[in-house]
PDB file of C-alpha atoms and ligand atoms in Angstrom:
ATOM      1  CA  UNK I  24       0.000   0.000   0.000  1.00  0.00           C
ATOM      2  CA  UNK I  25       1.215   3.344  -0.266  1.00  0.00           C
ATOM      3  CA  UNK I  26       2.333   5.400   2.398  1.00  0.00           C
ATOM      4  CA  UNK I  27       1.854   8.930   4.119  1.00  0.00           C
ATOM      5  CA  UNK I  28       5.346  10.427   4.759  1.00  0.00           C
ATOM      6  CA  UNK I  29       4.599  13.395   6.017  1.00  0.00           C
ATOM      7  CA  UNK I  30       2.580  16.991   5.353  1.00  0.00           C
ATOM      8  CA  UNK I  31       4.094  20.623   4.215  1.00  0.00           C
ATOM      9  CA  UNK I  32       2.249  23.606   4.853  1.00  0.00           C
ATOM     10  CA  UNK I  33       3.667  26.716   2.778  1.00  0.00           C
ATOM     11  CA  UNK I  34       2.510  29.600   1.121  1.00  0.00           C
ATOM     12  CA  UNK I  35       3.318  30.389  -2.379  1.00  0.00           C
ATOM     13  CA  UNK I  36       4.234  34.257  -3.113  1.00  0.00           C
ATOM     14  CA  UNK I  37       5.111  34.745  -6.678  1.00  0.00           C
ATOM     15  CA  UNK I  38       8.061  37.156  -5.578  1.00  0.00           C
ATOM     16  CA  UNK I  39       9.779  34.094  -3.889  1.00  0.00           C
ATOM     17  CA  UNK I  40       9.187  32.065  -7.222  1.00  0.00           C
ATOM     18  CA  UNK I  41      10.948  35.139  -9.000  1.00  0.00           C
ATOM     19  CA  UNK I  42      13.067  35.847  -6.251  1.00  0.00           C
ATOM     20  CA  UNK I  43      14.677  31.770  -6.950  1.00  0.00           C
ATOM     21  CA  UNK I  44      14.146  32.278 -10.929  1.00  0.00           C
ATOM     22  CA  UNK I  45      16.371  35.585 -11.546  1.00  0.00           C
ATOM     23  CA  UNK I  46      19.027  34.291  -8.364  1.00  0.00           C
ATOM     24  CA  UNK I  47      18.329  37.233  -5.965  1.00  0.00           C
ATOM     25  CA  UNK I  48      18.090  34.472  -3.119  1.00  0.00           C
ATOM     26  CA  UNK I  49      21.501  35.994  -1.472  1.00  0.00           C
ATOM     27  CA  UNK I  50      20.158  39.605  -1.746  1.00  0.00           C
ATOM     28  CA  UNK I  51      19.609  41.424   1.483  1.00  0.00           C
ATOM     29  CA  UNK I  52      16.144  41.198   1.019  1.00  0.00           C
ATOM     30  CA  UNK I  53      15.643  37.727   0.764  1.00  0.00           C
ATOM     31  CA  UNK I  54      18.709  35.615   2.258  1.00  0.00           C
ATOM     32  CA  UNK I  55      17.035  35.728   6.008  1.00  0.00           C
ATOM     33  CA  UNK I  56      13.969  34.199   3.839  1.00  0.00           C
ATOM     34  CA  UNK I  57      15.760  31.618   2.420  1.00  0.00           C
ATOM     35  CA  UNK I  58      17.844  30.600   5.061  1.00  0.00           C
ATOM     36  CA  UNK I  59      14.769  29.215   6.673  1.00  0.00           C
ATOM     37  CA  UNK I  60      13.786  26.936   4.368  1.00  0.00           C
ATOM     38  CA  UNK I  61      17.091  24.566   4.579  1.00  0.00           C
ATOM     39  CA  UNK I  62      15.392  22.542   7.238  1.00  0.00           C
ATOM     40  CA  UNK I  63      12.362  22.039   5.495  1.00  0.00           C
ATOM     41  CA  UNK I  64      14.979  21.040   1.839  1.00  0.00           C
ATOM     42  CA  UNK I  65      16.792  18.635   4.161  1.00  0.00           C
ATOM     43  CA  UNK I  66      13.366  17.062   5.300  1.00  0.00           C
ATOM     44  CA  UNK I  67      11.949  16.612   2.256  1.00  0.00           C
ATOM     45  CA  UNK I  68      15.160  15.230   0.950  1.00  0.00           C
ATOM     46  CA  UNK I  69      15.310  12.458   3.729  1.00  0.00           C
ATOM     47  CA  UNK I  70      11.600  11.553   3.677  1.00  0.00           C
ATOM     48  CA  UNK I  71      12.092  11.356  -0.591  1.00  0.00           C
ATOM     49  CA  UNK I  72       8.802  11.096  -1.492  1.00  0.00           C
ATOM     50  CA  UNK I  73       7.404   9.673  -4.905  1.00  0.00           C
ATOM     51  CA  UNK I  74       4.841  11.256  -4.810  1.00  0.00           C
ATOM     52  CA  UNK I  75       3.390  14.822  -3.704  1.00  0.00           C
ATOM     53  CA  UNK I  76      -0.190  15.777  -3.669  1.00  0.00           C
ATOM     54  CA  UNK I  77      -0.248  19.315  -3.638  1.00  0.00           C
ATOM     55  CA  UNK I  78      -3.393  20.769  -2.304  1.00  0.00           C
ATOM     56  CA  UNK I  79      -3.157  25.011  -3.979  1.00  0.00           C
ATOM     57  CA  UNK I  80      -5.735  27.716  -5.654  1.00  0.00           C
ATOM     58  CA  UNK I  81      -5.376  28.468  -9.246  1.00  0.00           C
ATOM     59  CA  UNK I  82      -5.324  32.291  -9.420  1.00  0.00           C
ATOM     60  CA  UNK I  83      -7.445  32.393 -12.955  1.00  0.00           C
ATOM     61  CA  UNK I  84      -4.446  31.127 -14.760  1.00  0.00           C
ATOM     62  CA  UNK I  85      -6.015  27.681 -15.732  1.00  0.00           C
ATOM     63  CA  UNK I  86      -9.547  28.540 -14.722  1.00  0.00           C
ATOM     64  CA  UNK I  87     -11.042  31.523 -16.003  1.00  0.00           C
ATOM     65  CA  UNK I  88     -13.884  33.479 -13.989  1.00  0.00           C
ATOM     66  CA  UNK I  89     -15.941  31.633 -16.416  1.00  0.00           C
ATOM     67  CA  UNK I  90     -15.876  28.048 -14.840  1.00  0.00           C
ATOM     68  CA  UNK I  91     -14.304  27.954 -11.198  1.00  0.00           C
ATOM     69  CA  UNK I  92     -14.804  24.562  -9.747  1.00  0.00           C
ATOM     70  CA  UNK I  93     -14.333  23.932  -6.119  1.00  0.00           C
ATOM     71  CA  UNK I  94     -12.319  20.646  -6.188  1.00  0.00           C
ATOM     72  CA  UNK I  95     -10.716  20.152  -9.115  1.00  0.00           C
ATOM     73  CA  UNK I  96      -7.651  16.777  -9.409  1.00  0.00           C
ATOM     74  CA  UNK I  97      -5.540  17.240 -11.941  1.00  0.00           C
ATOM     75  CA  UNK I  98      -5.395  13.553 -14.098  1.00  0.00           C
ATOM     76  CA  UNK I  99      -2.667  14.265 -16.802  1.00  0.00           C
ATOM     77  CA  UNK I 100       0.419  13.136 -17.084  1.00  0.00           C
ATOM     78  CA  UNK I 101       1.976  16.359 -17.076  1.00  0.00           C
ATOM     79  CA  UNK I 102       1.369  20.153 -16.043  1.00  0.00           C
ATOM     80  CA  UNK I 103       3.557  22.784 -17.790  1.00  0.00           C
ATOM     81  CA  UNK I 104       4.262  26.059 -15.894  1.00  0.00           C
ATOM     82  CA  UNK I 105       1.358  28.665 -16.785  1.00  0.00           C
ATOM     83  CA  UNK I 106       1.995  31.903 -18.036  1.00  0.00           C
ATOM     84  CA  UNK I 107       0.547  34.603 -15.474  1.00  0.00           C
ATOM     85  CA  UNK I 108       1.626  37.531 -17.782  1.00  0.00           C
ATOM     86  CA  UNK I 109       5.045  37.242 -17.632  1.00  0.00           C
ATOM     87  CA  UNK I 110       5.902  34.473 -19.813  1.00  0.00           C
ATOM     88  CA  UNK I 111       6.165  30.755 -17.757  1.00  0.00           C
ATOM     89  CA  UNK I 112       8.338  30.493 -14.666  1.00  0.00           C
ATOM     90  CA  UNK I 113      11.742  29.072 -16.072  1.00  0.00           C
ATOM     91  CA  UNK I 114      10.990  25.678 -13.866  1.00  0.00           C
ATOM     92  CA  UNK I 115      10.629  21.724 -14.930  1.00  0.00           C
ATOM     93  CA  UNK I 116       7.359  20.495 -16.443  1.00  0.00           C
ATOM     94  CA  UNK I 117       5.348  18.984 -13.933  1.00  0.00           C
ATOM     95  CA  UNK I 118       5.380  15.202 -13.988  1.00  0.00           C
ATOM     96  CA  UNK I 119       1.780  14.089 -12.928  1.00  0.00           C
ATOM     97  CA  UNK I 120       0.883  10.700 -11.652  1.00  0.00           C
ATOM     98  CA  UNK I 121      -2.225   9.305 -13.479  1.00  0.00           C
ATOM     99  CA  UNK I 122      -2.687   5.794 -11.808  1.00  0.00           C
ATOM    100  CA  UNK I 123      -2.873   7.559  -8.545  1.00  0.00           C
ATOM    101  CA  UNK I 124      -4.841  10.047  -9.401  1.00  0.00           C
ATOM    102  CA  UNK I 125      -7.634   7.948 -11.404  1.00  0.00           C
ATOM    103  CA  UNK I 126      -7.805   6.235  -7.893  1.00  0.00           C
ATOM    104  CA  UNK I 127      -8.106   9.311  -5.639  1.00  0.00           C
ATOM    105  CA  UNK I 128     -10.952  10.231  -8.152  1.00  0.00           C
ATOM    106  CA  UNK I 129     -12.234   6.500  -7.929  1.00  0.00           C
ATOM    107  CA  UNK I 130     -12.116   6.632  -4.168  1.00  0.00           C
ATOM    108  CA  UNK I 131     -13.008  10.089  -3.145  1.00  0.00           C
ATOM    109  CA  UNK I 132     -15.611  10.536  -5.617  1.00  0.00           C
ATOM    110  CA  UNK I 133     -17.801   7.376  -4.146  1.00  0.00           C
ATOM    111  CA  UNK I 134     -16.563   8.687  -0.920  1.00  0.00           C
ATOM    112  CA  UNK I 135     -19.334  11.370  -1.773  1.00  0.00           C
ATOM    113  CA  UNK I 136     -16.235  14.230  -2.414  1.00  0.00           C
ATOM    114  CA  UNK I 137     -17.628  15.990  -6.022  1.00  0.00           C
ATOM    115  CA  UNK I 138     -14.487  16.810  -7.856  1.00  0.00           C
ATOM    116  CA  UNK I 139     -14.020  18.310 -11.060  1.00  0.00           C
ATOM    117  CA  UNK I 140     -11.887  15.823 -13.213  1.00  0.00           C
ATOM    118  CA  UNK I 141      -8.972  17.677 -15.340  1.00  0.00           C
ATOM    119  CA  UNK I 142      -7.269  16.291 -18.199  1.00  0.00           C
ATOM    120  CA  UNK I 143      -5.416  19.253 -19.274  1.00  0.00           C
ATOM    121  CA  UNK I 144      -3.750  22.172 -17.086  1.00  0.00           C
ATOM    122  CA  UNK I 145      -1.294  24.787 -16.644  1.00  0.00           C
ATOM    123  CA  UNK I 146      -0.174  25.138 -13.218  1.00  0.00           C
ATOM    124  CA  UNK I 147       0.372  28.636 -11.864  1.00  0.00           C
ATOM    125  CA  UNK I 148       2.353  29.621  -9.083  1.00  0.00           C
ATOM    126  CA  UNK I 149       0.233  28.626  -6.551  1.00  0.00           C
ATOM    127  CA  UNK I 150       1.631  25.177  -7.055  1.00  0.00           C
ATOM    128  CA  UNK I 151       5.374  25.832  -8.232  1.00  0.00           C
ATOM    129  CA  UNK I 152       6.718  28.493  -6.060  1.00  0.00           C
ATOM    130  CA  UNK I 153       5.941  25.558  -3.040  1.00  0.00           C
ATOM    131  CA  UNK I 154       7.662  23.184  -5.274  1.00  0.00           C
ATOM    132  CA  UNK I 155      10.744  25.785  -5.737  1.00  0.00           C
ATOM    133  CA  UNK I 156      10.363  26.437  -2.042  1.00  0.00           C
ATOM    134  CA  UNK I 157      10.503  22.834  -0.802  1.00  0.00           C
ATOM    135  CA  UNK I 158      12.790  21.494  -3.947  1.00  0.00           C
ATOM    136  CA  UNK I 159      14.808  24.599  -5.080  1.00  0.00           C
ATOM    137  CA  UNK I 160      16.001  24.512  -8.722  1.00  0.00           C
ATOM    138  CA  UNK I 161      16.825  20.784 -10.434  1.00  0.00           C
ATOM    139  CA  UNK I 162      16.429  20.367 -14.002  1.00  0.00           C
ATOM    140  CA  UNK I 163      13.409  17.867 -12.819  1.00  0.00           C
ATOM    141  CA  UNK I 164      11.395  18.030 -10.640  1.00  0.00           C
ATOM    142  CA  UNK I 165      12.152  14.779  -8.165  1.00  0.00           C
ATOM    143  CA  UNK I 166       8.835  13.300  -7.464  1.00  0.00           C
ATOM    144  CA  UNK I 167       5.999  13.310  -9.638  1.00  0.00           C
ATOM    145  CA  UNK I 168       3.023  15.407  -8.335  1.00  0.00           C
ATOM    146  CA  UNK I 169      -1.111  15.424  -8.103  1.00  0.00           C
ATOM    147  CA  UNK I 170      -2.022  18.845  -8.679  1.00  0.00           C
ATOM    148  CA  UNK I 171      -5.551  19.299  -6.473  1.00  0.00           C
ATOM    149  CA  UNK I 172      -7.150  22.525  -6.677  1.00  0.00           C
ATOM    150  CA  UNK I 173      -9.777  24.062  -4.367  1.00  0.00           C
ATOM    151  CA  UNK I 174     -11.508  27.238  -5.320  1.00  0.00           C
ATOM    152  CA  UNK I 175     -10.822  29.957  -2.819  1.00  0.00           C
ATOM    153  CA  UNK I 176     -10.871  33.209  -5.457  1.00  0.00           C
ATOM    154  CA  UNK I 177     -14.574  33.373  -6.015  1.00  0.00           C
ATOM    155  CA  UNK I 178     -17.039  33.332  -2.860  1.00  0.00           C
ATOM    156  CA  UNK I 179     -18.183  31.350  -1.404  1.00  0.00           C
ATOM    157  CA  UNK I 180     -14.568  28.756  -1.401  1.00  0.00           C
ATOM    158  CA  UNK I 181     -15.875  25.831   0.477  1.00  0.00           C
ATOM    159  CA  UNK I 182     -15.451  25.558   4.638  1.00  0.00           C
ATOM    160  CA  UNK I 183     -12.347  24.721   6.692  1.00  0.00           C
ATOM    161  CA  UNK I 184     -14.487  21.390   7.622  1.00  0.00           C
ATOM    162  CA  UNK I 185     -14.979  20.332   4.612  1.00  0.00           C
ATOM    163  CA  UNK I 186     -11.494  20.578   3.590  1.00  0.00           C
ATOM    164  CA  UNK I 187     -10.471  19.012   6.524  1.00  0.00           C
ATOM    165  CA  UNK I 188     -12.520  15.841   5.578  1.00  0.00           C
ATOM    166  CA  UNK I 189     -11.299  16.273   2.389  1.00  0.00           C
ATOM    167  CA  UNK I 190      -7.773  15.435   3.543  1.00  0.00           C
ATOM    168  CA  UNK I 191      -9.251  12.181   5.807  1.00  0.00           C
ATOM    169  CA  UNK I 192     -10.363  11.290   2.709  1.00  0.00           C
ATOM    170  CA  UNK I 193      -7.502  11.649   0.506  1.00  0.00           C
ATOM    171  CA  UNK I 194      -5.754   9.556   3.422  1.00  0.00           C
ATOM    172  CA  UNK I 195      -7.988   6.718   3.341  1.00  0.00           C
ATOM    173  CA  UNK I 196      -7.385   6.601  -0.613  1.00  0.00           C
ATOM    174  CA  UNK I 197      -3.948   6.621  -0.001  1.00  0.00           C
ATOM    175  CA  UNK I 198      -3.692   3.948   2.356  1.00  0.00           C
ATOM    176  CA  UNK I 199      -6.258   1.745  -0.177  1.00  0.00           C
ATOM    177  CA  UNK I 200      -3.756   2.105  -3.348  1.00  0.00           C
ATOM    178  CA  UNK I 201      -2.100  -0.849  -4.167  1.00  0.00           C
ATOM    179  CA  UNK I 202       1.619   0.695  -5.148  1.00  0.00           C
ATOM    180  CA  UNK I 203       4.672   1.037  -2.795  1.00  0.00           C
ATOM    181  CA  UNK I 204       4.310   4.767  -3.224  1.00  0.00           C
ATOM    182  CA  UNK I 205       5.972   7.574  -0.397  1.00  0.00           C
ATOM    183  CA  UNK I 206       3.664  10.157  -0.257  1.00  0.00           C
ATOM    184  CA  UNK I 207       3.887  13.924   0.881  1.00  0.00           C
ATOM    185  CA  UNK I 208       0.785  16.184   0.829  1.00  0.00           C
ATOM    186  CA  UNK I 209       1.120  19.849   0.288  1.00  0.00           C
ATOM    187  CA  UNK I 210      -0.931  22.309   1.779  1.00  0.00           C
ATOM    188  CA  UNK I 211       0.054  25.871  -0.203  1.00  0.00           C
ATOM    189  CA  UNK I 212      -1.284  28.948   0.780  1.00  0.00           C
ATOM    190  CA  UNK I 213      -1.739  31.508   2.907  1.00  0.00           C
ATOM    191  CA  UNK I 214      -0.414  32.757   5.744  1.00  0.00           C
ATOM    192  CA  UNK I 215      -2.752  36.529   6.543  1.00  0.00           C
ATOM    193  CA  UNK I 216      -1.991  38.759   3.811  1.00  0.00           C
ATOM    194  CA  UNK I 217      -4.433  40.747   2.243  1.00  0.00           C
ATOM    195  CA  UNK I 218      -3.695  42.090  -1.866  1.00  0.00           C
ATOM    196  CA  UNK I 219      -6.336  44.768  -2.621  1.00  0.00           C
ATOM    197  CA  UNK I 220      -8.418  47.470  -0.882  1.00  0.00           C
ATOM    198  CA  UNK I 221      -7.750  49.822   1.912  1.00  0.00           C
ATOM    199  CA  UNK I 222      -6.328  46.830   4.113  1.00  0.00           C
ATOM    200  CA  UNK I 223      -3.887  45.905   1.509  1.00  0.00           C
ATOM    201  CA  UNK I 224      -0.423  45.043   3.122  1.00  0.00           C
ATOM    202  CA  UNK I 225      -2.529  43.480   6.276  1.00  0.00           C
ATOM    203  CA  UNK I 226      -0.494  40.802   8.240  1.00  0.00           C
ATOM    204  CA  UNK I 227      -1.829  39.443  11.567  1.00  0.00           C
ATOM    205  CA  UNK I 228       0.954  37.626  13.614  1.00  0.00           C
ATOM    206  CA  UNK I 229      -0.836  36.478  15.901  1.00  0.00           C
ATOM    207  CA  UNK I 230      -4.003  34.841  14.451  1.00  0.00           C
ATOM    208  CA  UNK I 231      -1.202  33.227  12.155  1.00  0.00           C
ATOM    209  CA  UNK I 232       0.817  31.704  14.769  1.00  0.00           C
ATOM    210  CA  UNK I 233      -2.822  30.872  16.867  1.00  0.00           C
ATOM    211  CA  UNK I 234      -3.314  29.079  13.623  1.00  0.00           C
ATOM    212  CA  UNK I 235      -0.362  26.639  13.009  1.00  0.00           C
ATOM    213  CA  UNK I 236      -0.515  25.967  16.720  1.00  0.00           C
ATOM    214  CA  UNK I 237      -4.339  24.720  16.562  1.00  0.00           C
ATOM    215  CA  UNK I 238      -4.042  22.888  13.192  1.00  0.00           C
ATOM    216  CA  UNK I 239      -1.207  21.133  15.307  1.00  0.00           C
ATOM    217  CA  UNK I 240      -2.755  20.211  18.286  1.00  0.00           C
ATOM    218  CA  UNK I 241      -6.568  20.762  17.920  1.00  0.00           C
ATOM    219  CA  UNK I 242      -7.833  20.671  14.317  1.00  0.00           C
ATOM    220  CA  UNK I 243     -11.076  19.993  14.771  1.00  0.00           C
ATOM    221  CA  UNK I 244     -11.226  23.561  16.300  1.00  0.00           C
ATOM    222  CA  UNK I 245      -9.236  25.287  13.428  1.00  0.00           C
ATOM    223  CA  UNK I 246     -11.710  23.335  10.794  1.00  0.00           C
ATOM    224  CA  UNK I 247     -14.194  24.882  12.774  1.00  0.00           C
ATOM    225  CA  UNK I 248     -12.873  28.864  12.095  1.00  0.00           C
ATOM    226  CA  UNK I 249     -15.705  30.253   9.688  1.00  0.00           C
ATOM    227  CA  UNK I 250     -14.776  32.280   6.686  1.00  0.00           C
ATOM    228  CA  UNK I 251     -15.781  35.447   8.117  1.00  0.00           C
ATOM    229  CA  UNK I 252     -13.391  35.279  10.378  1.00  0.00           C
ATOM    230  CA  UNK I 253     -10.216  34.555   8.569  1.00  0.00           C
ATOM    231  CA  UNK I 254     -11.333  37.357   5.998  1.00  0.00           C
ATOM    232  CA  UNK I 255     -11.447  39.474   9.014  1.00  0.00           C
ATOM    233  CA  UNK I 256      -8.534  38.435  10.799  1.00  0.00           C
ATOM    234  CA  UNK I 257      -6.126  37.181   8.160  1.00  0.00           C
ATOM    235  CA  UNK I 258      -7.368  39.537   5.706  1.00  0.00           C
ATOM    236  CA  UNK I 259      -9.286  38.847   2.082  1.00  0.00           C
ATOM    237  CA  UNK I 260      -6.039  36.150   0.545  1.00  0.00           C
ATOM    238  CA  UNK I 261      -6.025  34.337   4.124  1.00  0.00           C
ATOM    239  CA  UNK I 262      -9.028  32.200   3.492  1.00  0.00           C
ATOM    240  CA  UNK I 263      -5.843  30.069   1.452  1.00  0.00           C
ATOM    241  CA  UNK I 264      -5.557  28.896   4.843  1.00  0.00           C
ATOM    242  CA  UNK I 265      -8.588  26.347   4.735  1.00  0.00           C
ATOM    243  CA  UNK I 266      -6.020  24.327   2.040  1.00  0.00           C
ATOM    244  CA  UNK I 267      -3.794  23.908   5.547  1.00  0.00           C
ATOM    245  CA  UNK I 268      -6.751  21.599   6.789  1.00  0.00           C
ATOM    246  CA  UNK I 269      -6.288  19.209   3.618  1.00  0.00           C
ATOM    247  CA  UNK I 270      -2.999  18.513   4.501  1.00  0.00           C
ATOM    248  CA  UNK I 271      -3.788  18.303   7.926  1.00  0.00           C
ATOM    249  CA  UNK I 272      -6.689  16.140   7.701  1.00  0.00           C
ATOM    250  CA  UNK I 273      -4.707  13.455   5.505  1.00  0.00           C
ATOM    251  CA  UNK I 274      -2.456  13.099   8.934  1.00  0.00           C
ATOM    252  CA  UNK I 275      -3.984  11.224  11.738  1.00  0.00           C
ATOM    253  CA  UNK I 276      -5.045  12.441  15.311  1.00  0.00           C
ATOM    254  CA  UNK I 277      -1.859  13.234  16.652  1.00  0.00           C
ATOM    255  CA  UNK I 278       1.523  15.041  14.819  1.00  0.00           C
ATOM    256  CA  UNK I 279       4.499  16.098  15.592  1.00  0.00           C
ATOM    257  CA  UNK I 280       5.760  19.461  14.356  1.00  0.00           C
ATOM    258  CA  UNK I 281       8.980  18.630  12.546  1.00  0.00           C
ATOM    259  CA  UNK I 282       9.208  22.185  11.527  1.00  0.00           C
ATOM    260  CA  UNK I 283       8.103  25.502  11.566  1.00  0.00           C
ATOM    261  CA  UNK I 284       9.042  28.708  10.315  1.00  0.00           C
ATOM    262  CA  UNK I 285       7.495  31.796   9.242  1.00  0.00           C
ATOM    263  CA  UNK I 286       8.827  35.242   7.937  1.00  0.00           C
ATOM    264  CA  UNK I 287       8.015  38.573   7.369  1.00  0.00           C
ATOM    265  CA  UNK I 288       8.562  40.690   4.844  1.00  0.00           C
ATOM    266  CA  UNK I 289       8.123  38.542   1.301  1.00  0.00           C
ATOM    267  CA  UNK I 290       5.920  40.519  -0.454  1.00  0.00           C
ATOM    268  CA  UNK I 291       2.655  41.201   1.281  1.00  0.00           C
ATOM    269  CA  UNK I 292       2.513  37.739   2.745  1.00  0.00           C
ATOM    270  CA  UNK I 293       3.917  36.359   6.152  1.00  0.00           C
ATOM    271  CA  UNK I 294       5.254  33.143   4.836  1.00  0.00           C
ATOM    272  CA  UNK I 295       4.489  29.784   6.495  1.00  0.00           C
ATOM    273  CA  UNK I 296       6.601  26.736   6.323  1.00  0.00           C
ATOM    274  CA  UNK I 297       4.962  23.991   8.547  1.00  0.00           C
ATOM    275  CA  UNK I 298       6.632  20.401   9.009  1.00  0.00           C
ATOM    276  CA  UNK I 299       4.486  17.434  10.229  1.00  0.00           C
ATOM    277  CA  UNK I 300       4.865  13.827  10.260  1.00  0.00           C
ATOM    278  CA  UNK I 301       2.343  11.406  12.062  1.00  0.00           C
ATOM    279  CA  UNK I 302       3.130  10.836  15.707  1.00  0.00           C
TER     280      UNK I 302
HETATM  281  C1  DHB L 407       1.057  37.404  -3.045  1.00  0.00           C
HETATM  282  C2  DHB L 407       0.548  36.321  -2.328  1.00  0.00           C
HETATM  283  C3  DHB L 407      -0.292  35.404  -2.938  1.00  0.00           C
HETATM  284  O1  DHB L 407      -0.852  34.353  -2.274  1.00  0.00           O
HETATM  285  C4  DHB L 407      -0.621  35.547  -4.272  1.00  0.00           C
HETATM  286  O2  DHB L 407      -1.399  34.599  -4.845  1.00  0.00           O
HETATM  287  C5  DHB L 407      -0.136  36.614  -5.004  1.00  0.00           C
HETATM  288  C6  DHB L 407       0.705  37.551  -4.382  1.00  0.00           C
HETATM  289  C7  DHB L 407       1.983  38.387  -2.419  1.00  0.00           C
HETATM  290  O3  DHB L 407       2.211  38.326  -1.205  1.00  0.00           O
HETATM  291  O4  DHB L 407       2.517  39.227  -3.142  1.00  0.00           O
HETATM  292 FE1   FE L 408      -2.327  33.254  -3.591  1.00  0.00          FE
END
């Protein structure tokens, strides 16, 4: 059967994708940044998964504000970088994982989860600035990956519960698949930041670390936190948070925090790197 190695929780700000792509890591800006994510590489390196399901919102790069599905698994067997104006990020193709993925749509979709089945799909940097962050630059990518998107750009984005039994489900499909697979599911997103409006530029510390200390040790109470309130308190991006509880939920009861670290300034974000394995 295949097996849950561990979950990453980290947010994905495009500047830190650029930041890698044009080599600026060692700028004054960004080396106290980067620094912190060395524990995290050396993790992932040692745990050496097969196989990452990363959980991320599509910023209407593959989805336009025509069709915006809630859940949507991503099927092919690869995802090229998407353009978001710029031209693609300079990074590997995304190697997909179909056999997996048919099952996770097999298993969650009689498991009464309605996802949206893709066959074709740029990916956007909600999925490869965590990739860069958690990988840095190879000329492949060293694991194949399940792209999983969840709407959280158009109200209403579903709940923090229903993510969160999202991930127990994704767990249960994992432990059901017949290969020898090492998995690692991504939760990308977030932490409070807050792009447009007169709050733009808002970053709440301390609902942030209130948050990676609940999904920890109590996340039935953080699946509990209604949208209101992280549009409130983490400001209108934070709702990326809820993608947090599908990693989380794919862990059992009890974790232990490998790592955490979190950093302010990148952007308008304060950054999130979160470590767990099963306890
Ligand atoms: C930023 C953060 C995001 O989550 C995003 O999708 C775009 C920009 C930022 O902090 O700049
Ligand atoms: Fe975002």
């Amino acid at each position: 059967m295949a097996r849950l190695v561990g979950g990453a929780g980290c947010s994905h700000v495009p500047a830190v994708g650029a930041a890698i792509d044009k080599g600026k890591t060692a700028e004054p800006y960004w080396a106290p940044y980067f620094a912190k994510l060395e524990r995290a590489r050396a993790w992932m390196a040692d745990v050496d998964p097969d196989v990452c399901i990363v959980v991320y919102n599509d910023h209407a790069n593959a989805f336009s504000l025509e069709v915006i599905p809630t859940f949507a698994l991503g099927l092919a067997d690869e995802f090229p970088p998407a353009d978001e104006g710029y031209g693609p990020r300079p990074v590997p193709v995304v190697d997909g994982h179909p056999e997996l993925a048919w099952h996770l749509a097999e298993l969650l979709i009689l498991d009464e989860f309605d996802l949206t089945l893709v066959n074709e799909m740029p990916v956007d940097h909600g999925l490869t600035v965590p990739l860069s962050v958690m990988f840095g630059q190879p000329e492949a990518w060293p694991c194949r990956v399940i792209p999983l998107c969840v709407n959280v750009v158009q109200y209403p984005p579903p709940t923090g519960h229903r993510c969160y039994r999202l991930g127990q489900a994704i767990r249960r499909a994992i432990d059901a698949f017949e290969g020898d697979e090492r998995v690692v599911v991504f939760g990308t997103g977030g932490m409070s930041h807050q792009l447009q409006g007169e709050r733009a530029g808002l970053i709440n510390l301390d609902f942030d670390a209130a948050f990676l200390d609940g999904l920890v040790a109590d996340p039935d109470a953080i699946a509990g936190i209604p949208h209101v309130e992280y549009l409130r308190e983490a400001g209108s991006e934070g709702i990326e948070l809820v993608m947090w509880l599908v990693m989380r939920g794919a862990l059992g009861p009890q974790v232990r925090e490998v790592y955490r670290a979190t950093h302010v300034p990148t952007s308008n974000t304060h950054n999130g790197l979160l470590i767990l394995e099963e306890a």
